[in-house]
Amino acid sequence: MNHIRILAEKVASQIAAGEVVERPASVVRELLDNSIDAGAGRIRVSVEGGGKRQIRVADDGSGMSKDDLLLCVERHATSKIKSVSDLFAIKTLGFRGEALPSIASVSKMDVTSRPVQDLSGHRLKTAGGRLVSIEETGCPTGTSVMVRDLFYNVPARKKFLRTPGTEMDHITDTFSRWALPYSEIDFRLESNNQTLLHFPATENQRYRLSTLLGRRVADAMLEATEKTDGLEIDAYLAPWEFSRKRGDRVFFYINGRNIRDRYLTRAILEGYGQRLMKGQYPQIAVFMNIDPSEIDINVHPTKQEVRFHNGRIVFQVIVRMIERCLSSAFKGFLDKEFSGSEPPPPFPAGEPPQRPFSTPIPFREEPPEAEPRITKDVPLVIGNLGNTYILCQARDGLLMVDQHAAHERIVYETLKKGLLKGRLQVQTLLIPKELEFSLKEAKILNESSELLSRFGIELEHFGGNTFLLRAIPVLLERVVWEDFLSELVPEIRKSRPEDNRTIDEILSVMACHGAVRGGHTLTAQEMTHLLSQLLEMDLPSNCPHGRPIFRYLHYQEIEKMFKRSV
Ligand code: ADP
Ligand code: MG
């Protein structure tokens, strides 16, 4: 059973001070913390009027005795820590002893509670932080906290509350975030006497995820685990196809506590890397357990921020775990789905495209006369749609490949590997090409000749706005140079030479210009060669901007379209 004590002044003074009750959802958050800490097996949240009229959180946890009830609304009264040193090893969600008194001071709050071993319970009534009454009452074991008329005595704060609908959205979000990791607890959320969400208790974390994210996403999620000294991570990662414009489905937990942290979100985004388009977020749940002495949770009153003693290491562990999980999953996917087991037969009877190339094909690295090397597992090319999408017969359906995105990836990775190994293939032009730029562009290009030459572009100022292009990377032979360099200027301007992101962004622009365009006719052999090169890439699923390179239609989906099956 609990024993609530008032914290000594020297402990209390070390706790991050500040307001915890901003809106109804903060009340729900604090009360859920308490019910989970009390070891509840069932928690029911009932809300009326978006929580402005009433919030009730009932649990079947440890309950409180009459003495504890009287103490729980005092400031710095907690059963969860005693000393300053406990602050550095927090295992419970609560520890500040501030939530109930804060909520009580801005509402009419009743706490009804009965510990398991007692035959009857007690009800404590408060209003505006003052004790109204405490009386014995019959009630189930556990605790029920009823909060009415939030901010009734603080009109200035009440004014800032939004519509019941908006406040309810915040409550639903908080409720879901809190329920996700505690799959062994049955959670129910009711609004105006209707059940909005019910998460039945389950031993299966994926099942809890599916009640929250839907079955399609939960089934598609990949599982990653990581175990290092003092650090254990279990994560569920939705493939990039399920990405969203908002980070509302990034769930991060440290020792069962929901954390919202920019740094950790950045680690997740870095792990997904170029699988995401700019501004997109994945759907992901990360459950991290770490020795509580390795972190400081006493940073912010809402306890949703954390400081690591070894933040950089944690960051790296997360990035690598995600990278490994996503890339191995892709390879498995390819083996299973895409690659025909037989070698590709020659191009079928349909004539190869008629329009001859005036120049050699753009993506070939070898001299044109050399036979392109074809990986044996390349899917069979059956045609091309609109001179833009390569269509392939894959083992269990139809594979569509965006030729531009695919070639962009190839040019990007080839350039990057060349650059990193210091073996970028550069060609010196026999006759330098004269290029004109705007005054502004000329100034920036003039200052960046060193940076450009690292990327294999030798540009020499010829006076005024004119430059001479003397050498270029072999892969970019057919680029329209004025257009390309004009687009590169903004990237150069914001660049910081040693930053990896700068390199990636410059390479992305190079790849985009160097790649074969949609609408450009490719021969069957060129398409097969393109696919073969693509399969050798580290990240064959997305172009450097995160756009998908291919889409796959399984026979089952095709049969559904034609009503051959349901
Ligand atoms: P904290 O959670 O930081 O300790 P609170 O003000 O939220 O502070 O709660 C004060 C104390 O009241 C807790 O330490 C706990 O002992 C008791 N308490 C609060 N809610 C419950 C509950 N649902 N079940 C059992 N005990 C509770
Ligand atoms: Mg608490």
XYZ file of C-alpha atoms and ligand atoms in Angstrom:
594
model
C 0.000 0.000 0.000
C 1.049 3.609 -0.568
C 2.252 5.952 2.071
C 2.120 9.531 1.045
C 4.574 11.914 2.678
C 5.243 15.573 2.208
C 8.639 16.015 0.567
C 11.292 17.806 2.556
C 11.922 21.373 1.392
C 15.339 20.532 -0.051
C 13.804 17.819 -2.261
C 10.788 19.883 -3.250
C 12.954 22.798 -4.270
C 14.783 20.619 -6.813
C 11.693 19.678 -8.734
C 11.075 21.460 -12.030
C 8.451 23.969 -11.046
C 5.654 25.220 -13.229
C 2.075 24.873 -14.214
C 0.877 21.410 -15.162
C -2.780 22.138 -15.850
C -3.199 23.992 -19.108
C -6.306 22.361 -20.468
C -8.548 19.329 -19.935
C -6.067 17.038 -21.680
C -3.439 17.893 -19.041
C -5.826 16.712 -16.328
C -6.330 13.451 -18.196
C -2.570 13.066 -18.612
C -1.851 13.498 -14.894
C -4.702 11.255 -13.770
C -3.659 8.512 -16.202
C -0.122 8.719 -14.821
C -1.504 8.164 -11.333
C -3.726 5.232 -12.321
C -0.895 3.515 -14.173
C 1.468 4.087 -11.223
C -1.198 2.584 -8.943
C -0.885 -0.705 -10.854
C -4.357 -0.581 -12.387
C -5.600 -3.368 -14.661
C -8.480 -1.275 -15.960
C -8.764 2.454 -16.457
C -11.856 4.278 -17.593
C -11.865 7.923 -18.621
C -15.293 9.572 -18.923
C -15.518 13.076 -20.257
C -18.331 15.556 -20.708
C -18.277 18.773 -22.679
C -14.738 18.204 -23.980
C -13.578 17.952 -20.363
C -14.610 21.491 -19.558
C -17.689 20.298 -17.720
C -16.387 17.044 -16.304
C -13.545 14.537 -16.382
C -13.617 11.323 -14.433
C -10.786 8.829 -14.310
C -11.500 5.568 -12.503
C -9.075 2.718 -11.907
C -8.890 -0.577 -10.031
C -5.403 0.094 -8.705
C -3.954 0.147 -5.202
C -6.355 2.757 -3.800
C -5.715 5.183 -0.950
C -6.489 5.061 2.755
C -8.285 7.914 4.495
C -4.956 9.387 5.663
C -3.514 9.235 2.159
C -6.621 10.831 0.712
C -6.217 13.772 3.036
C -2.571 14.124 2.075
C -2.787 13.591 -1.686
C -4.079 17.105 -2.332
C -1.234 18.760 -0.427
C 1.625 20.218 -2.443
C 4.753 18.064 -2.695
C 2.873 15.119 -1.212
C 3.898 11.887 -2.897
C 4.380 8.223 -2.165
C 6.811 7.852 -5.071
C 10.047 9.477 -3.985
C 11.604 10.447 -0.666
C 15.022 11.905 -1.172
C 17.012 13.942 -3.648
C 18.807 10.811 -4.812
C 15.459 9.226 -5.762
C 15.074 12.012 -8.298
C 17.882 10.430 -10.287
C 16.342 6.984 -10.436
C 12.673 7.546 -11.168
C 10.753 4.414 -12.071
C 7.224 5.804 -11.775
C 5.420 8.207 -14.090
C 4.697 10.641 -11.265
C 7.150 11.940 -8.683
C 6.417 15.604 -8.192
C 3.468 15.439 -5.826
C 1.994 18.409 -7.626
C -0.701 17.106 -9.942
C -3.628 16.555 -7.596
C -3.158 19.837 -5.680
C -2.788 21.739 -8.973
C -5.937 20.209 -10.431
C -7.812 20.685 -7.147
C -6.935 24.361 -7.009
C -8.605 25.144 -10.351
C -11.691 22.896 -10.205
C -14.193 21.119 -8.025
C -12.500 17.785 -7.439
C -13.699 14.651 -5.664
C -11.416 11.704 -5.002
C -13.082 8.439 -4.037
C -10.812 5.587 -3.103
C -10.620 2.228 -1.394
C -7.485 0.161 -0.858
C -7.924 -3.560 -1.588
C -7.657 -4.641 2.050
C -10.326 -2.207 3.367
C -14.020 -2.985 3.420
C -15.163 0.530 2.682
C -13.633 3.580 1.117
C -13.672 7.353 1.500
C -14.654 10.300 -0.584
C -12.724 13.548 -0.364
C -14.405 16.639 -1.754
C -12.498 19.807 -2.612
C -13.370 23.071 -4.344
C -10.880 25.660 -5.530
C -8.181 23.815 -3.597
C -10.015 23.890 -0.264
C -11.125 20.781 1.565
C -14.924 20.596 1.625
C -15.473 17.218 3.296
C -14.237 13.676 3.729
C -16.640 10.876 4.427
C -16.780 7.104 4.440
C -18.504 5.525 1.479
C -19.100 2.207 -0.177
C -17.122 1.957 -3.428
C -15.164 -0.508 -5.533
C -11.463 -0.961 -4.814
C -9.260 1.500 -6.573
C -9.580 5.199 -7.143
C -11.948 7.459 -8.990
C -11.105 11.110 -9.494
C -13.866 13.430 -10.653
C -12.898 16.888 -11.880
C -15.743 19.335 -12.543
C -15.906 22.873 -13.881
C -12.230 23.246 -14.727
C -11.006 26.839 -14.234
C -14.376 27.891 -12.759
C -12.433 30.106 -10.356
C -9.837 31.326 -12.894
C -11.896 33.027 -15.624
C -8.771 34.352 -17.346
C -7.597 30.768 -18.007
C -11.044 29.470 -18.838
C -11.260 32.012 -21.625
C -8.348 30.339 -23.432
C -10.012 26.970 -23.678
C -11.166 25.981 -27.154
C -14.411 24.414 -28.284
C -15.405 21.126 -26.645
C -14.572 19.394 -29.939
C -11.003 20.704 -30.012
C -10.418 19.971 -26.342
C -11.778 16.471 -26.934
C -9.282 15.970 -29.772
C -6.464 16.797 -27.368
C -7.870 14.376 -24.818
C -8.176 11.618 -27.410
C -4.588 12.166 -28.488
C -3.281 12.128 -24.917
C -5.371 9.097 -24.050
C -4.058 7.155 -27.068
C -0.461 8.115 -26.412
C -0.753 6.978 -22.824
C -2.545 3.731 -23.598
C -0.211 2.527 -26.357
C 2.663 1.078 -24.309
C 0.529 -0.413 -21.526
C -1.084 -3.133 -23.566
C -1.707 -5.209 -20.424
C -4.106 -2.533 -19.128
C -7.680 -2.228 -20.425
C -8.331 1.426 -21.348
C -11.685 2.953 -22.185
C -12.466 6.512 -23.228
C -16.034 7.777 -23.101
C -17.368 11.136 -24.166
C -20.889 12.205 -23.226
C -21.710 8.582 -22.302
C -20.510 7.096 -25.563
C -17.436 4.926 -25.897
C -14.967 6.620 -28.210
C -12.020 4.280 -27.815
C -11.559 0.933 -26.183
C -8.201 -0.768 -25.945
C -8.759 -4.232 -24.485
C -5.920 -5.719 -22.466
C -3.661 -7.895 -24.596
C -0.269 -9.517 -24.406
C 0.337 -8.630 -28.012
C 1.808 -5.174 -28.569
C 0.995 -5.310 -32.274
C -2.654 -5.801 -31.442
C -2.649 -2.654 -29.308
C -0.976 -0.841 -32.195
C -3.657 -2.026 -34.573
C -6.471 -0.675 -32.379
C -4.752 2.673 -32.532
C -3.312 2.846 -36.068
C -5.566 0.457 -37.934
C -4.805 -3.079 -39.017
C -3.290 -2.263 -42.368
C -0.544 -0.130 -40.840
C 0.012 -2.370 -37.822
C 0.326 -5.482 -40.010
C 2.812 -3.770 -42.288
C 4.993 -2.536 -39.435
C 8.485 -3.948 -39.221
C 9.878 -4.856 -35.839
C 13.314 -3.818 -34.689
C 15.055 -4.566 -31.422
C 18.273 -3.318 -29.981
C 20.094 -4.218 -26.826
C 23.217 -2.514 -25.632
C 24.628 -1.728 -22.211
C 21.835 -0.269 -20.118
C 19.660 0.333 -23.175
C 16.879 -1.772 -24.637
C 14.740 -0.741 -27.564
C 11.721 -2.337 -29.166
C 10.362 -0.520 -32.156
C 7.602 -0.895 -34.720
C 8.271 0.894 -37.997
C 5.733 1.443 -40.717
C 7.265 1.335 -44.199
C 7.671 4.717 -45.863
C 4.477 4.352 -47.918
C 2.550 5.120 -44.755
C 4.258 8.438 -44.088
C 2.292 11.494 -43.090
C 2.572 15.260 -43.303
C 2.375 15.497 -39.512
C 4.368 13.878 -36.770
C 1.185 12.866 -34.979
C 2.014 9.201 -35.331
C 5.519 9.285 -34.025
C 5.295 7.615 -30.630
C 8.344 7.588 -28.423
C 8.475 6.097 -24.944
C 11.215 6.024 -22.405
C 10.578 3.660 -19.529
C 6.866 3.718 -20.344
C 6.684 7.489 -20.456
C 5.527 9.338 -23.554
C 8.244 11.713 -24.676
C 8.040 14.519 -27.200
C 11.514 15.470 -28.094
C 12.921 17.162 -31.194
C 16.253 15.421 -30.888
C 14.703 11.960 -30.810
C 12.391 12.823 -33.700
C 15.446 13.898 -35.647
C 17.086 10.556 -34.979
C 14.001 8.814 -36.347
C 13.950 11.005 -39.469
C 17.633 10.401 -40.006
C 17.066 6.658 -39.718
C 14.397 6.770 -42.432
C 16.702 9.075 -44.389
C 15.836 9.457 -48.052
C 12.898 7.137 -47.704
C 10.897 10.151 -46.605
C 10.061 13.200 -48.634
C 10.888 16.580 -47.139
C 8.451 17.496 -44.369
C 7.119 13.965 -43.985
C 7.019 11.844 -40.851
C 6.782 8.092 -40.522
C 4.349 6.135 -38.418
C 6.495 4.592 -35.743
C 6.423 3.495 -32.131
C 9.665 3.267 -30.191
C 9.716 1.759 -26.727
C 13.001 2.424 -25.005
C 14.049 1.148 -21.635
C 17.052 2.785 -20.138
C 18.633 2.726 -16.721
C 16.779 5.601 -14.975
C 20.068 6.962 -13.685
C 21.144 7.570 -17.303
C 18.457 10.174 -17.875
C 16.986 13.229 -16.249
C 13.224 13.484 -16.507
C 12.976 16.348 -14.066
C 13.392 18.906 -16.838
C 9.899 20.165 -17.459
C 6.725 20.027 -15.322
C 4.838 17.999 -17.939
C 7.559 15.316 -17.712
C 7.524 14.893 -21.504
C 11.073 16.058 -22.020
C 14.172 14.184 -21.155
C 17.884 14.750 -20.944
C 20.294 11.936 -21.620
C 23.691 11.690 -20.049
C 24.836 10.139 -23.301
C 22.572 11.685 -25.864
C 24.836 11.242 -28.870
C 25.179 7.529 -28.336
C 21.436 7.081 -27.938
C 20.924 9.120 -31.124
C 23.304 6.913 -33.089
C 21.791 3.707 -31.735
C 18.335 4.794 -32.897
C 19.506 5.880 -36.350
C 21.381 2.670 -36.961
C 18.610 0.447 -35.674
C 16.096 2.038 -38.063
C 18.455 1.987 -41.040
C 19.267 -1.651 -40.516
C 15.653 -2.653 -40.086
C 14.394 -0.820 -43.161
C 17.132 -1.882 -45.527
C 17.080 -5.539 -44.578
C 13.312 -5.546 -44.884
C 13.549 -4.143 -48.394
C 16.011 -6.769 -49.542
C 13.784 -9.532 -48.218
C 10.819 -7.995 -49.972
C 12.675 -7.931 -53.256
C 13.783 -11.525 -53.054
C 10.323 -12.681 -52.240
C 8.279 -10.560 -54.562
C 10.104 -9.029 -57.428
C 12.849 -11.092 -58.849
C 11.839 -13.793 -61.203
C 13.755 -16.994 -60.526
C 14.491 -17.479 -64.208
C 16.928 -15.290 -66.063
C 15.220 -12.607 -68.151
C 14.389 -13.857 -71.639
C 15.103 -11.572 -74.563
C 12.709 -8.704 -75.126
C 9.355 -10.026 -76.402
C 8.167 -9.668 -79.983
C 7.007 -6.042 -79.593
C 9.452 -3.828 -81.410
C 11.872 -1.819 -79.314
C 11.109 1.893 -79.459
C 11.838 3.306 -82.879
C 13.146 6.771 -82.122
C 16.912 6.483 -82.340
C 19.079 8.249 -79.829
C 21.141 11.025 -81.241
C 23.473 10.684 -78.288
C 24.541 7.609 -76.353
C 22.186 6.575 -73.610
C 22.648 8.892 -70.693
C 22.952 6.503 -67.816
C 25.587 4.225 -69.091
C 28.890 4.426 -67.310
C 30.773 2.021 -69.502
C 31.695 3.055 -73.016
C 28.655 2.530 -75.246
C 30.042 -0.483 -77.063
C 30.488 -2.550 -73.887
C 27.629 -4.929 -73.139
C 25.875 -3.746 -69.986
C 26.269 -6.132 -67.106
C 22.863 -7.457 -66.050
C 22.257 -8.818 -62.587
C 20.547 -12.110 -63.018
C 17.577 -11.309 -60.791
C 16.260 -8.387 -62.817
C 12.503 -8.576 -63.301
C 11.310 -9.084 -66.865
C 10.526 -5.843 -68.694
C 7.204 -6.169 -70.558
C 6.850 -2.614 -71.783
C 6.857 1.054 -71.040
C 3.950 3.314 -70.205
C 4.034 6.836 -71.601
C 7.804 6.684 -71.950
C 7.855 7.233 -68.193
C 7.076 4.013 -66.344
C 8.874 0.768 -66.946
C 6.445 -2.127 -66.610
C 7.747 -5.447 -65.396
C 6.438 -8.902 -64.888
C 7.429 -9.679 -61.310
C 6.855 -13.052 -59.741
C 3.510 -12.280 -58.155
C 2.238 -9.325 -60.096
C 3.033 -6.121 -61.927
C 5.940 -3.875 -61.052
C 5.921 -0.250 -62.246
C 9.171 1.671 -62.091
C 9.463 5.421 -62.539
C 12.402 5.669 -64.940
C 13.434 9.155 -63.894
C 13.306 8.439 -60.150
C 15.186 5.174 -60.664
C 17.920 6.804 -62.685
C 18.121 9.688 -60.221
C 18.880 7.187 -57.498
C 21.545 5.526 -59.610
C 23.253 8.794 -60.554
C 23.042 10.015 -56.957
C 24.563 6.934 -55.384
C 27.212 6.562 -58.057
C 28.283 10.186 -57.654
C 28.235 9.912 -53.889
C 30.330 6.767 -53.813
C 32.763 8.325 -56.250
C 32.969 11.461 -54.171
C 33.524 9.645 -50.886
C 36.206 7.428 -52.361
C 37.813 10.406 -54.076
C 37.275 8.648 -57.383
C 34.671 10.774 -59.053
C 34.955 10.214 -62.805
C 35.535 13.593 -64.376
C 35.813 14.489 -68.021
C 37.749 17.510 -69.253
C 35.987 19.239 -72.121
C 38.059 19.621 -75.290
C 36.381 22.896 -76.031
C 35.341 24.697 -72.830
C 31.716 25.725 -72.779
C 30.855 29.378 -72.358
C 28.054 30.050 -69.871
C 26.244 33.251 -68.892
C 24.644 33.886 -65.515
C 22.803 36.660 -63.746
C 24.895 39.084 -61.738
C 23.797 37.540 -58.463
C 24.452 33.983 -59.616
C 27.815 34.986 -61.037
C 28.899 36.368 -57.694
C 28.005 33.195 -55.818
C 29.521 30.898 -58.451
C 32.663 32.932 -58.412
C 33.033 32.445 -54.679
C 32.319 28.717 -54.865
C 34.729 27.439 -57.457
C 36.549 25.369 -54.859
C 33.353 23.720 -53.630
C 32.256 23.038 -57.217
C 35.542 21.455 -58.151
C 35.108 18.972 -55.304
C 32.014 17.832 -57.186
C 33.920 17.526 -60.435
C 32.740 20.816 -61.895
C 35.565 23.071 -63.089
C 34.168 26.513 -63.701
C 36.460 29.382 -64.540
C 35.493 33.030 -64.360
C 35.922 34.624 -67.770
C 35.014 38.194 -66.848
C 31.656 39.875 -66.271
C 28.900 37.303 -65.964
C 30.611 34.824 -68.243
C 32.211 31.571 -67.123
C 34.043 28.780 -68.886
C 33.059 25.246 -68.006
C 36.219 23.179 -68.316
C 35.397 19.832 -66.713
C 32.331 17.909 -65.576
C 31.512 14.583 -63.933
C 31.171 11.914 -66.619
C 27.678 11.022 -65.451
C 26.428 14.521 -66.160
C 27.580 14.838 -69.733
C 24.185 15.670 -71.136
C 23.030 18.191 -68.600
C 21.766 21.626 -69.674
C 24.455 23.483 -67.807
C 22.928 26.936 -67.353
C 19.719 25.467 -65.920
C 21.578 23.067 -63.734
C 23.998 25.630 -62.290
C 21.221 28.159 -61.715
C 19.373 25.585 -59.650
C 22.543 24.716 -57.808
C 23.236 28.297 -56.759
C 20.641 28.417 -53.946
C 21.980 25.133 -52.555
C 25.534 26.443 -52.667
C 24.502 29.631 -50.978
C 23.094 27.938 -47.925
C 25.789 25.274 -47.907
C 28.238 24.578 -45.161
C 31.017 22.626 -46.852
C 31.590 20.015 -44.162
C 27.926 19.300 -43.543
C 26.730 15.984 -44.935
C 23.360 17.450 -45.716
C 24.961 20.021 -48.004
C 26.677 17.285 -49.938
C 23.429 15.343 -50.190
C 21.524 18.335 -51.424
C 24.048 19.268 -54.055
C 24.211 15.649 -55.182
C 20.403 15.505 -55.352
C 20.305 18.470 -57.710
C 23.062 16.900 -59.790
C 21.213 13.597 -59.902
C 17.943 15.208 -60.880
C 19.532 16.993 -63.829
C 21.744 14.093 -64.802
C 18.960 11.516 -64.818
C 16.977 10.439 -67.813
C 13.684 12.348 -67.940
C 10.182 10.972 -67.896
C 8.954 11.049 -71.477
C 12.350 10.010 -72.828
C 12.166 6.808 -74.833
C 14.340 3.946 -73.602
C 15.100 0.726 -75.426
C 14.297 -2.601 -73.821
C 17.949 -3.185 -73.185
C 18.331 0.204 -71.573
C 15.381 -0.466 -69.302
C 16.756 -3.820 -68.226
C 20.124 -2.252 -67.616
C 18.534 0.500 -65.573
C 16.732 -2.038 -63.387
C 19.865 -4.056 -63.006
C 21.786 -1.004 -61.804
C 18.926 -0.041 -59.509
C 19.031 -3.378 -57.745
C 22.651 -2.764 -56.841
C 21.875 0.473 -55.053
C 21.883 0.761 -51.276
C 18.450 2.358 -51.267
C 16.588 1.221 -54.369
C 13.137 2.153 -53.075
C 13.218 5.968 -53.125
C 14.779 8.729 -55.154
C 17.044 11.183 -53.268
C 14.029 13.411 -52.570
C 12.116 10.538 -51.011
C 9.718 9.942 -53.872
C 8.939 6.283 -54.511
C 10.786 4.620 -57.370
C 8.375 1.788 -57.902
C 4.900 0.573 -57.153
C 3.825 -2.999 -57.064
C 0.449 -4.510 -57.826
C 0.047 -8.013 -56.530
C -2.051 -10.425 -58.600
C -4.532 -10.501 -55.751
C -5.175 -6.783 -56.149
C -5.426 -7.104 -59.910
C -7.880 -9.971 -59.580
C -9.982 -7.855 -57.271
C -10.089 -5.111 -59.909
C -11.478 -7.560 -62.425
C -13.856 -9.119 -59.906
C -12.182 -12.486 -60.343
C -11.933 -12.586 -56.599
C -13.307 -10.541 -53.738
P 2.718 12.204 -7.828
O 2.012 11.336 -8.807
O 3.778 13.021 -8.460
O 3.194 11.475 -6.630
P 0.119 13.415 -7.465
O -0.306 14.724 -6.939
O -0.278 13.066 -8.847
O 1.670 13.304 -7.306
O -0.447 12.306 -6.488
C -0.121 12.331 -5.122
C -0.156 10.959 -4.522
O -1.496 10.494 -4.460
C 0.581 9.894 -5.296
O 1.936 9.863 -4.942
C -0.144 8.620 -4.895
O 0.377 8.097 -3.703
C -1.553 9.092 -4.608
N -2.444 8.814 -5.740
C -2.838 9.697 -6.683
N -3.657 9.105 -7.582
C -3.767 7.813 -7.203
C -4.477 6.676 -7.737
N -5.212 6.748 -8.857
N -4.356 5.496 -7.079
C -3.617 5.394 -5.940
N -2.924 6.425 -5.411
C -2.994 7.625 -6.031
Mg 0.864 12.102 -10.391
